[in-house]
Short mmCIF file of C-alpha atoms in Angstrom, two decimals:
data_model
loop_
_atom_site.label_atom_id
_atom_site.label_comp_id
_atom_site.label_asym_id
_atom_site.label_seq_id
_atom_site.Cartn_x
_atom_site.Cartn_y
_atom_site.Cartn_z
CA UNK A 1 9.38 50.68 -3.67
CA UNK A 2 12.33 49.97 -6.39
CA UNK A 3 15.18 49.32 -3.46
CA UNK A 4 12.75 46.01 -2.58
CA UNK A 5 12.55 44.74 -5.96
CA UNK A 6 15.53 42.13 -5.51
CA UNK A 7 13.88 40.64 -1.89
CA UNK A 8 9.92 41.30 -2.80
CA UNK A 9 9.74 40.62 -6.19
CA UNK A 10 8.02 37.53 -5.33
CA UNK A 11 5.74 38.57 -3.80
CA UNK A 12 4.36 41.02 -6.58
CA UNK A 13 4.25 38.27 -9.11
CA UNK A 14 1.91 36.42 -6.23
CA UNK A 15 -0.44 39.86 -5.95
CA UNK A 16 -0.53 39.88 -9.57
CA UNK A 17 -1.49 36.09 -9.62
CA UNK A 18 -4.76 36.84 -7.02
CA UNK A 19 -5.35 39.68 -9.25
CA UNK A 20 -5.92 37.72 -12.14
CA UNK A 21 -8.13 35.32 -10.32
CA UNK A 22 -9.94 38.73 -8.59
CA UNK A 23 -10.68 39.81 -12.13
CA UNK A 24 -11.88 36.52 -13.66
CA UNK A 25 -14.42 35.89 -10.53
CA UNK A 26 -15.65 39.22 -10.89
CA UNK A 27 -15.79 39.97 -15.08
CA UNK A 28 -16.20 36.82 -16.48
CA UNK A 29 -19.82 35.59 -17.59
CA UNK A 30 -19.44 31.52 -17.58
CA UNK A 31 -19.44 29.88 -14.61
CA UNK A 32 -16.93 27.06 -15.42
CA UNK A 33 -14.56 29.83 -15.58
CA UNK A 34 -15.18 31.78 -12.54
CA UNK A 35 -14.76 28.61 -10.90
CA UNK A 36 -11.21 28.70 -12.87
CA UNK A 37 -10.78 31.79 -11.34
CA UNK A 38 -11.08 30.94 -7.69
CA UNK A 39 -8.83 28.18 -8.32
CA UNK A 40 -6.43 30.18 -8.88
CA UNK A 41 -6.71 32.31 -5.98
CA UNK A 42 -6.42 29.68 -3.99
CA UNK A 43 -3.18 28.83 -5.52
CA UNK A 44 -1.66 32.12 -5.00
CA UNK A 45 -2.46 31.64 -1.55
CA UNK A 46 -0.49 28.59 -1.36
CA UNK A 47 1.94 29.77 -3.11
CA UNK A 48 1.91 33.01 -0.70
CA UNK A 49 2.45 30.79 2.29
CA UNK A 50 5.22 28.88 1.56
CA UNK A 51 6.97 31.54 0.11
CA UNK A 52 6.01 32.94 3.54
CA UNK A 53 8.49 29.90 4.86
CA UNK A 54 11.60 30.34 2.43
CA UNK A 55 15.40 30.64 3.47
CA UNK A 56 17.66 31.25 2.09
CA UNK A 57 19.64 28.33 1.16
CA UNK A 58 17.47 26.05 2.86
CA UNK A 59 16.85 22.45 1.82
CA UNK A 60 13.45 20.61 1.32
CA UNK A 61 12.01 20.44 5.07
CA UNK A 62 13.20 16.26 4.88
CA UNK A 63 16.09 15.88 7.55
CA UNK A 64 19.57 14.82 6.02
CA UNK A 65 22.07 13.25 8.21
CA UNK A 66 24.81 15.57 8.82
CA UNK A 67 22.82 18.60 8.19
CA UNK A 68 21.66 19.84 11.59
CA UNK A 69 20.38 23.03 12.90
CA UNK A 70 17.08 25.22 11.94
CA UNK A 71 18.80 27.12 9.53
CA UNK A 72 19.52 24.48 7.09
CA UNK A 73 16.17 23.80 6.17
CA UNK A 74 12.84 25.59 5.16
CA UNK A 75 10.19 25.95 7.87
CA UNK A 76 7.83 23.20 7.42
CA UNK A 77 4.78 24.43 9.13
CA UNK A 78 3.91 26.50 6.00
CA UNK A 79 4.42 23.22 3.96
CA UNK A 80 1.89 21.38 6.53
CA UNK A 81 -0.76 23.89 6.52
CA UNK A 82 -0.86 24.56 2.58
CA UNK A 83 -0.81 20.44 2.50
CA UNK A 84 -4.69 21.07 4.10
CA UNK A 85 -5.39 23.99 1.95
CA UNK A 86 -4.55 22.05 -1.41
CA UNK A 87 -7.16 19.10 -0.07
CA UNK A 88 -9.61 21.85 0.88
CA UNK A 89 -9.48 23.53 -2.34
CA UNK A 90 -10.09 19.99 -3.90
CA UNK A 91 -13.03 19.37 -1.80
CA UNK A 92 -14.72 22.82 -2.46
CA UNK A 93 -13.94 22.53 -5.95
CA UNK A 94 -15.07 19.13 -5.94
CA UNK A 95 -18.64 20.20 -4.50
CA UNK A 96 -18.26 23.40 -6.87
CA UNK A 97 -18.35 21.04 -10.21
CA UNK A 98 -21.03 18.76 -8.91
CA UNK A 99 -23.19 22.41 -8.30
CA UNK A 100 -22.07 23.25 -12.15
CA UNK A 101 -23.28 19.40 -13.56
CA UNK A 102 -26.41 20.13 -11.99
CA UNK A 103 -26.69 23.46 -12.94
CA UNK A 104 -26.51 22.41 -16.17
CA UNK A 105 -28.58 20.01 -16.32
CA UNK A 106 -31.33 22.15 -14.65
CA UNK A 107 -30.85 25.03 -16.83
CA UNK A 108 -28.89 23.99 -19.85
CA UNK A 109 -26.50 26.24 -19.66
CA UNK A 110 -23.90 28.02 -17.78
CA UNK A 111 -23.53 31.55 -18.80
CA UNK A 112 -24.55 33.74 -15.75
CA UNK A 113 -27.52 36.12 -17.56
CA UNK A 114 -28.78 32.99 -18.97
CA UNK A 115 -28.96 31.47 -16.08
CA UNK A 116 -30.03 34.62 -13.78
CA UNK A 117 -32.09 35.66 -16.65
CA UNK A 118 -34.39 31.87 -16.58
CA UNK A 119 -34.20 32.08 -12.37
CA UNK A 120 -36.15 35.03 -12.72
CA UNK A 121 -38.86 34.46 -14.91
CA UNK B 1 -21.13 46.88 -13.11
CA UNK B 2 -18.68 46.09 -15.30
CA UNK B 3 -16.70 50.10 -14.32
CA UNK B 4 -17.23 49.15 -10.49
CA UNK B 5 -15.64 45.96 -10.75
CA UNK B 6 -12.61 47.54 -12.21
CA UNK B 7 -13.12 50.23 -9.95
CA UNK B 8 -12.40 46.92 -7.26
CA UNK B 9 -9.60 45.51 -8.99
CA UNK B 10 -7.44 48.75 -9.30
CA UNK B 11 -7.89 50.02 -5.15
CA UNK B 12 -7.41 45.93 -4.61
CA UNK B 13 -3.96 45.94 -6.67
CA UNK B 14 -2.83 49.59 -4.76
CA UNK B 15 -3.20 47.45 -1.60
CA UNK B 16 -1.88 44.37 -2.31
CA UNK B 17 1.14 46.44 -3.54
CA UNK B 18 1.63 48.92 -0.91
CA UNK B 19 1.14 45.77 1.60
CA UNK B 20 3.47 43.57 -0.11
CA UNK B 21 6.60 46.39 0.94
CA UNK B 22 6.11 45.65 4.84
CA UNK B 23 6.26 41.75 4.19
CA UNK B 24 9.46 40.45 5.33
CA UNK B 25 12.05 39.70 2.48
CA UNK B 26 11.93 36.51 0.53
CA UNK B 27 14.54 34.05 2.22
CA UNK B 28 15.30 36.01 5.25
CA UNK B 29 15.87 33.25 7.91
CA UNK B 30 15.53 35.72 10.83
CA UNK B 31 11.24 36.45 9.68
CA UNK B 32 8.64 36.14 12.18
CA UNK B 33 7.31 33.25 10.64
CA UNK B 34 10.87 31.42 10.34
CA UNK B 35 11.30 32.14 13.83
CA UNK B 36 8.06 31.33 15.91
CA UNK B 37 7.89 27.66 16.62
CA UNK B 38 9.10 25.77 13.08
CA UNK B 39 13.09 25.61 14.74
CA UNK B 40 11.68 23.51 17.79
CA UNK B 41 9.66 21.51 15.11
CA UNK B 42 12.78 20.96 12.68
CA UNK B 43 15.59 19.81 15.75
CA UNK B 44 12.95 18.27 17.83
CA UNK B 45 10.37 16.35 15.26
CA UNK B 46 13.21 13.08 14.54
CA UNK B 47 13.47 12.56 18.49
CA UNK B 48 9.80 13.11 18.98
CA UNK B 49 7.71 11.91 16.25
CA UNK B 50 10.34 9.26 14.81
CA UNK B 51 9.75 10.75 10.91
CA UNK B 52 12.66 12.43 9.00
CA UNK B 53 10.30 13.83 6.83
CA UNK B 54 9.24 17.22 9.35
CA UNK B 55 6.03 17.53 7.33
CA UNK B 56 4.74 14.32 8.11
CA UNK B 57 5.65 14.78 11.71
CA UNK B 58 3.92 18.39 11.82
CA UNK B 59 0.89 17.35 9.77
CA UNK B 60 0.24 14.08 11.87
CA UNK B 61 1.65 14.58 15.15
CA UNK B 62 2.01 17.68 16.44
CA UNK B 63 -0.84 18.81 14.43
CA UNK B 64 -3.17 15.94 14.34
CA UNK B 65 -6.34 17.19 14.98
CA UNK B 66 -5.85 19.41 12.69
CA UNK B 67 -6.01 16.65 9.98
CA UNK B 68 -8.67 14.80 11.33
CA UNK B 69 -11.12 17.98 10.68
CA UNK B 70 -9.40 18.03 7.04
CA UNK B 71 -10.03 14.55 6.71
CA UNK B 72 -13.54 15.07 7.50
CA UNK B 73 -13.93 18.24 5.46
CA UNK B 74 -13.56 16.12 2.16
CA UNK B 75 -15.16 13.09 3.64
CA UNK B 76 -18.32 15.79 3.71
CA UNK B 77 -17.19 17.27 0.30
CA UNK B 78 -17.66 13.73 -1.34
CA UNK B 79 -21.01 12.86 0.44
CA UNK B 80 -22.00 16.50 -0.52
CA UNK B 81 -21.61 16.21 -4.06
CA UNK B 82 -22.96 13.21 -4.04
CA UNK B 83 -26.23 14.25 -2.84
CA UNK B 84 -26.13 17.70 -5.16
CA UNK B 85 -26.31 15.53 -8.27
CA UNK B 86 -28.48 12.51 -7.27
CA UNK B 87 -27.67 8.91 -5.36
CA UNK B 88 -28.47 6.91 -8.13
CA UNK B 89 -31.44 8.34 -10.36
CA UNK B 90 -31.60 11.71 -12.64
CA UNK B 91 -35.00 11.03 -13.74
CA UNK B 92 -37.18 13.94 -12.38
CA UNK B 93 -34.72 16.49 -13.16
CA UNK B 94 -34.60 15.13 -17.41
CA UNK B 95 -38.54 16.06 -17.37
CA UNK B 96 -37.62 19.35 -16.19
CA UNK B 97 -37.75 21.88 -18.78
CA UNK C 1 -19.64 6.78 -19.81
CA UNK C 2 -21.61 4.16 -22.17
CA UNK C 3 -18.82 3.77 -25.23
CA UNK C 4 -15.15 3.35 -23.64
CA UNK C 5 -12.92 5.61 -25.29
CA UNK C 6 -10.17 3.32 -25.10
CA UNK C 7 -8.62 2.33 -28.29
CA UNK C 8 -5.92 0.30 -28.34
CA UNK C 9 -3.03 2.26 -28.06
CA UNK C 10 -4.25 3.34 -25.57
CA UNK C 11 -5.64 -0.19 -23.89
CA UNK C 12 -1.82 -0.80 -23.89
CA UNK C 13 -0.54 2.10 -22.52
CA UNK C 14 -2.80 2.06 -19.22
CA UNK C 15 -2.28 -1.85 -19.25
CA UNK C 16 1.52 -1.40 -18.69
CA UNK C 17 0.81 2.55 -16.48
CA UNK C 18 -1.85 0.99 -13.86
CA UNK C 19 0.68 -1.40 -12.07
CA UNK C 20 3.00 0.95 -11.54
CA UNK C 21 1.02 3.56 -10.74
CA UNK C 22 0.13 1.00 -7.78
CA UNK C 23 3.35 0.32 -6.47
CA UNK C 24 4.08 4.11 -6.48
CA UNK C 25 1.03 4.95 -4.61
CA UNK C 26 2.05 2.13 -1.95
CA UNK C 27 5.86 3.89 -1.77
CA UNK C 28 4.34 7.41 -1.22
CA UNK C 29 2.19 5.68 1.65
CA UNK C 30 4.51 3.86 3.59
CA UNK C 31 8.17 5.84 2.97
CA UNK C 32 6.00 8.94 3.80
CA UNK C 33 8.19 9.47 6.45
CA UNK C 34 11.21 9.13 5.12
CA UNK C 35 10.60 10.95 1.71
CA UNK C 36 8.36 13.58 0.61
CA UNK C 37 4.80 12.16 0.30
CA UNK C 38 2.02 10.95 2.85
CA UNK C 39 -1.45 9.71 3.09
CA UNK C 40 -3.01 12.43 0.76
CA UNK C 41 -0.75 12.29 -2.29
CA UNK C 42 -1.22 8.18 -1.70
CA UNK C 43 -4.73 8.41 -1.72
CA UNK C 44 -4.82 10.43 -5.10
CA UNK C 45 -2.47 7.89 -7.03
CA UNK C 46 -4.96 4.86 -6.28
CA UNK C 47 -8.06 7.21 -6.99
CA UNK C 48 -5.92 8.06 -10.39
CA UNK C 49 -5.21 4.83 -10.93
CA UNK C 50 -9.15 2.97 -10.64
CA UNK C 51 -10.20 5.75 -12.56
CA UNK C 52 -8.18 5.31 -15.68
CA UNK C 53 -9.66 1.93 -15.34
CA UNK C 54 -12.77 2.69 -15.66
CA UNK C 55 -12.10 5.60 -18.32
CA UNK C 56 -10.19 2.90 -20.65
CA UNK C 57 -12.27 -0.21 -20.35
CA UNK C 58 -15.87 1.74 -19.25
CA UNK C 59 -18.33 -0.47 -17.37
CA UNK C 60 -16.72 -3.88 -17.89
CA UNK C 61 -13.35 -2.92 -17.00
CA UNK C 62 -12.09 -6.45 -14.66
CA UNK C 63 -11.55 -4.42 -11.38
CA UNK C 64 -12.54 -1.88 -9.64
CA UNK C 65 -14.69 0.23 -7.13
CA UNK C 66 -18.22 0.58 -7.23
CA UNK C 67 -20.36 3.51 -6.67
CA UNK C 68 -21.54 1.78 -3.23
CA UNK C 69 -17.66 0.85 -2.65
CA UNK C 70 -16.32 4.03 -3.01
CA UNK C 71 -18.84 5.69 -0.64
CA UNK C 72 -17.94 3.14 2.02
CA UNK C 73 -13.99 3.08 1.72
CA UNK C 74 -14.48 7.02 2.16
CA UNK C 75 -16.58 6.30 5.71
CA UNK C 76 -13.91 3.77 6.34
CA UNK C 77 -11.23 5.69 6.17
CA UNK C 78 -12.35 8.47 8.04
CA UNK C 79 -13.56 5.99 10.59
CA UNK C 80 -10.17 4.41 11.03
CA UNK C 81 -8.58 8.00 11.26
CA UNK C 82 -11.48 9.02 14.41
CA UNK C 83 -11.00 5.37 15.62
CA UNK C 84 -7.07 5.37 15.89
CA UNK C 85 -7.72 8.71 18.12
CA UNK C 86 -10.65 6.79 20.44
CA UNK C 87 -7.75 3.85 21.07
CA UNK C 88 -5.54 6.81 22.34
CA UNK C 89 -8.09 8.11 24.38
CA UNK C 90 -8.97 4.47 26.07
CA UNK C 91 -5.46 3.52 26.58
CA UNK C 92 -5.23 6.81 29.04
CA UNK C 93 -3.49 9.80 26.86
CA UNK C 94 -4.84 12.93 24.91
CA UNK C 95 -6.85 12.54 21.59
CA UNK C 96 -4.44 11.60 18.90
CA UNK C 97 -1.40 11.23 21.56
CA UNK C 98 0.01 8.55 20.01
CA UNK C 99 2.59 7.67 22.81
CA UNK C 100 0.03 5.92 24.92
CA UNK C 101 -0.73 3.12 22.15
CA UNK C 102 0.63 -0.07 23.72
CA UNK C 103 2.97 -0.93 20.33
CA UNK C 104 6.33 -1.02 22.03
CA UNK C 105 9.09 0.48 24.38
CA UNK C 106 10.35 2.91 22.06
CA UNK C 107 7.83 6.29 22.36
CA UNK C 108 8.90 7.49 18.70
CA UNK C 109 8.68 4.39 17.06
CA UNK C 110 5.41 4.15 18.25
CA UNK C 111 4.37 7.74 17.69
CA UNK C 112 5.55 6.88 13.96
CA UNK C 113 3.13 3.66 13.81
CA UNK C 114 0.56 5.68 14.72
CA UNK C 115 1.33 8.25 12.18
CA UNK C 116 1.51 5.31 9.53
CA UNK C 117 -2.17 3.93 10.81
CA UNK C 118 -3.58 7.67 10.65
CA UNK C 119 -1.75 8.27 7.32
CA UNK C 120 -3.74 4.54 5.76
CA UNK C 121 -7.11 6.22 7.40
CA UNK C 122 -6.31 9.44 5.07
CA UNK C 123 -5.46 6.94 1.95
CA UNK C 124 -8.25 5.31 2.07
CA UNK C 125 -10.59 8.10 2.63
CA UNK C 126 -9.15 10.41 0.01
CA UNK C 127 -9.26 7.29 -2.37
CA UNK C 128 -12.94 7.17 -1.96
CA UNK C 129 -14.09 10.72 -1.66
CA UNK C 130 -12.81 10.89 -5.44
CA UNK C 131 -13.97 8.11 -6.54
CA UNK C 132 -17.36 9.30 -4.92
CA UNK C 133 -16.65 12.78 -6.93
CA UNK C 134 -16.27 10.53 -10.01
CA UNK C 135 -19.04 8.80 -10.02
CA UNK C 136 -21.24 11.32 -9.15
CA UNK C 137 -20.10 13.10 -12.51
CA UNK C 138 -20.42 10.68 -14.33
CA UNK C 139 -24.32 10.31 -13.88
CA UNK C 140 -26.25 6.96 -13.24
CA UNK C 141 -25.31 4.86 -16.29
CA UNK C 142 -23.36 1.94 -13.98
#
């Protein structure tokens, strides 16, 4: 495991990143923040994918005259698909607040036994 | 609860971990995904699409469709929240206890 | 939303941001193919910039878009996007195959029109799916 830190390092700190949203969706009590949480998730996803697409020495996937060849640049079809991922994460997280405001306003509150707790009774 | 969901967490991190060794290394121009179809997007998108910038060219040309179900996704996100918290009035919901 | 937070330090500050903020949206739309940026990063700089209208000068700020606005520029756009791959269909190619839009001899020029049109539908429905987002938050007080 030790002979990959130098080419898999990143991806660890990514695993550590989904980790931390893992644990905040599953152990925290307010809702705001597990929403927090899966935000950032979804960004170690992203960030997962286009590290996915690196190079080595490849430039930004915007084609430079003089500069030719597949090698030169970073694969853009990570780039393209996270592109949709970022807009989907705003739209769920979008519809994800509006639940909260209403929540709130229903309830008063936004701590989970509260909440559970009053949907009971 | 709160032992399970570390329970969770801890077989979750062993396999992200143990997974994260048969990845392909960082930068390595030769990976599967470097390989598969992004060079025929990268020589051929100028001649094809007629945009230097490849993303632009992937996201609305080759993959077009693609965008139009994004575009729609948030078009439904905003009409979604929308109806969650009310059109125009909030009125019932105030009396509510 | 009733009492604008806007002092005027800050009145100022957004006063001299807002156009700019514009123009930059505009570049990111139309250079998207030349330069990082594209319909989606467009259509959150003009969402950013109505709303720090409204934020600053609250309900009597001098422009703007409405509750009812903001819902239609978000069917627009996604209209214009589903229309732009109808035309393709009636002028005899796939959905979305640009090439077959009668715009010129050159087949990428015209594939990058098409991109640009497609790219304004995105704007313009991003633009209004958070405004939409916005004023739903901010309850009914318009």
């Amino acid at each position: 495991m030790w002979a990959q830190l130098s080419t898999h390092l990143q991806y660890w700190f990514i695993a550590i990143l989904l980790l931390l949203g893992l644990y905040g969706i599953l152990n925290k009590q307010n809702l705001m923040k597990k929403l927090m949480a899966m935000n950032i998730m979804q960004v170690a996803v992203i960030i997962f994918f286009l590290t996915l697409g690196q190079k080595a020495g490849g430039t930004p996937p915007v084609l430079i005259k003089g500069v030719e060849g597949a090698e030169a640049y970073v694969n853009p079809l990570p780039h393209a698909l996270m592109l949709t991922a970022v807009v989907v994460s705003l739209s769920t997280t979008g519809v994800a607040l509006a639940l909260l405001v209403r929540i709130y306003r229903h309830y008063g509150d936004l701590e989970e036994p509260d909440v559970l707790r009053r949907l009971g009774k | 609860m709160r032992r399970l969901s570390w329970l969770v967490l801890v077989f979750a991190a062993f396999v992200f971990f143990f997974a994260a060794g048969d990845l392909p290394a960082v930068g390595d121009p030769d990976s599967p995904p470097n390989t598969h179809v992004s060079p025929r997007y990268i020589e051929a998108s100028y001649k094809e699409t007629g945009a230097l910038n490849t993303v632009t060219g992937v996201l609305a040309d080759y993959r077009g469709y693609d965008t139009l179900g994004e575009t729609v996704v948030i078009f439904t996100a905003g009409i979604a929240s929308l109806l969650i918290l009310g059109w125009m009035s909030t009125k019932e919901e105030e009396n509510h206890p | 939303m009733k009492p604008p937070f806007g002092s005027i330090i800050l009145d100022a500050a957004f006063r001299l941001m807002i156009p700019f903020i514009l123009l930059f949206a505009v570049y990111v739309l139309v250079h998207g193919h030349y330069s990082p940026g594209g319909g989606f990063q467009a259509g959150v700089l003009f969402a950013v910039s109505v709303i720090l209208v409204r934020l600053v000068h609250g309900r009597d700020a001098a422009w703007g878009v409405s509750r009812k606005g903001a819902v239609i520029l978000a069917c627009l756009g996604t209209f214009i996007f589903g229309g732009i791959g109808l035309l393709t269909v009636i002028f005899g190619g796939n959905v979305l195959d640009y090439g077959a839009l009668p715009l010129g001899p050159h087949e990428a020029e015209v594939r990058a029109m098409g991109t640009l049109g497609i790219e304004i539908g995105v704007t313009i429905a991003v633009m209004g799916v958070i405004l939409t987002i916005f004023y739903a938050m901010i309850g009914k007080e318009d």
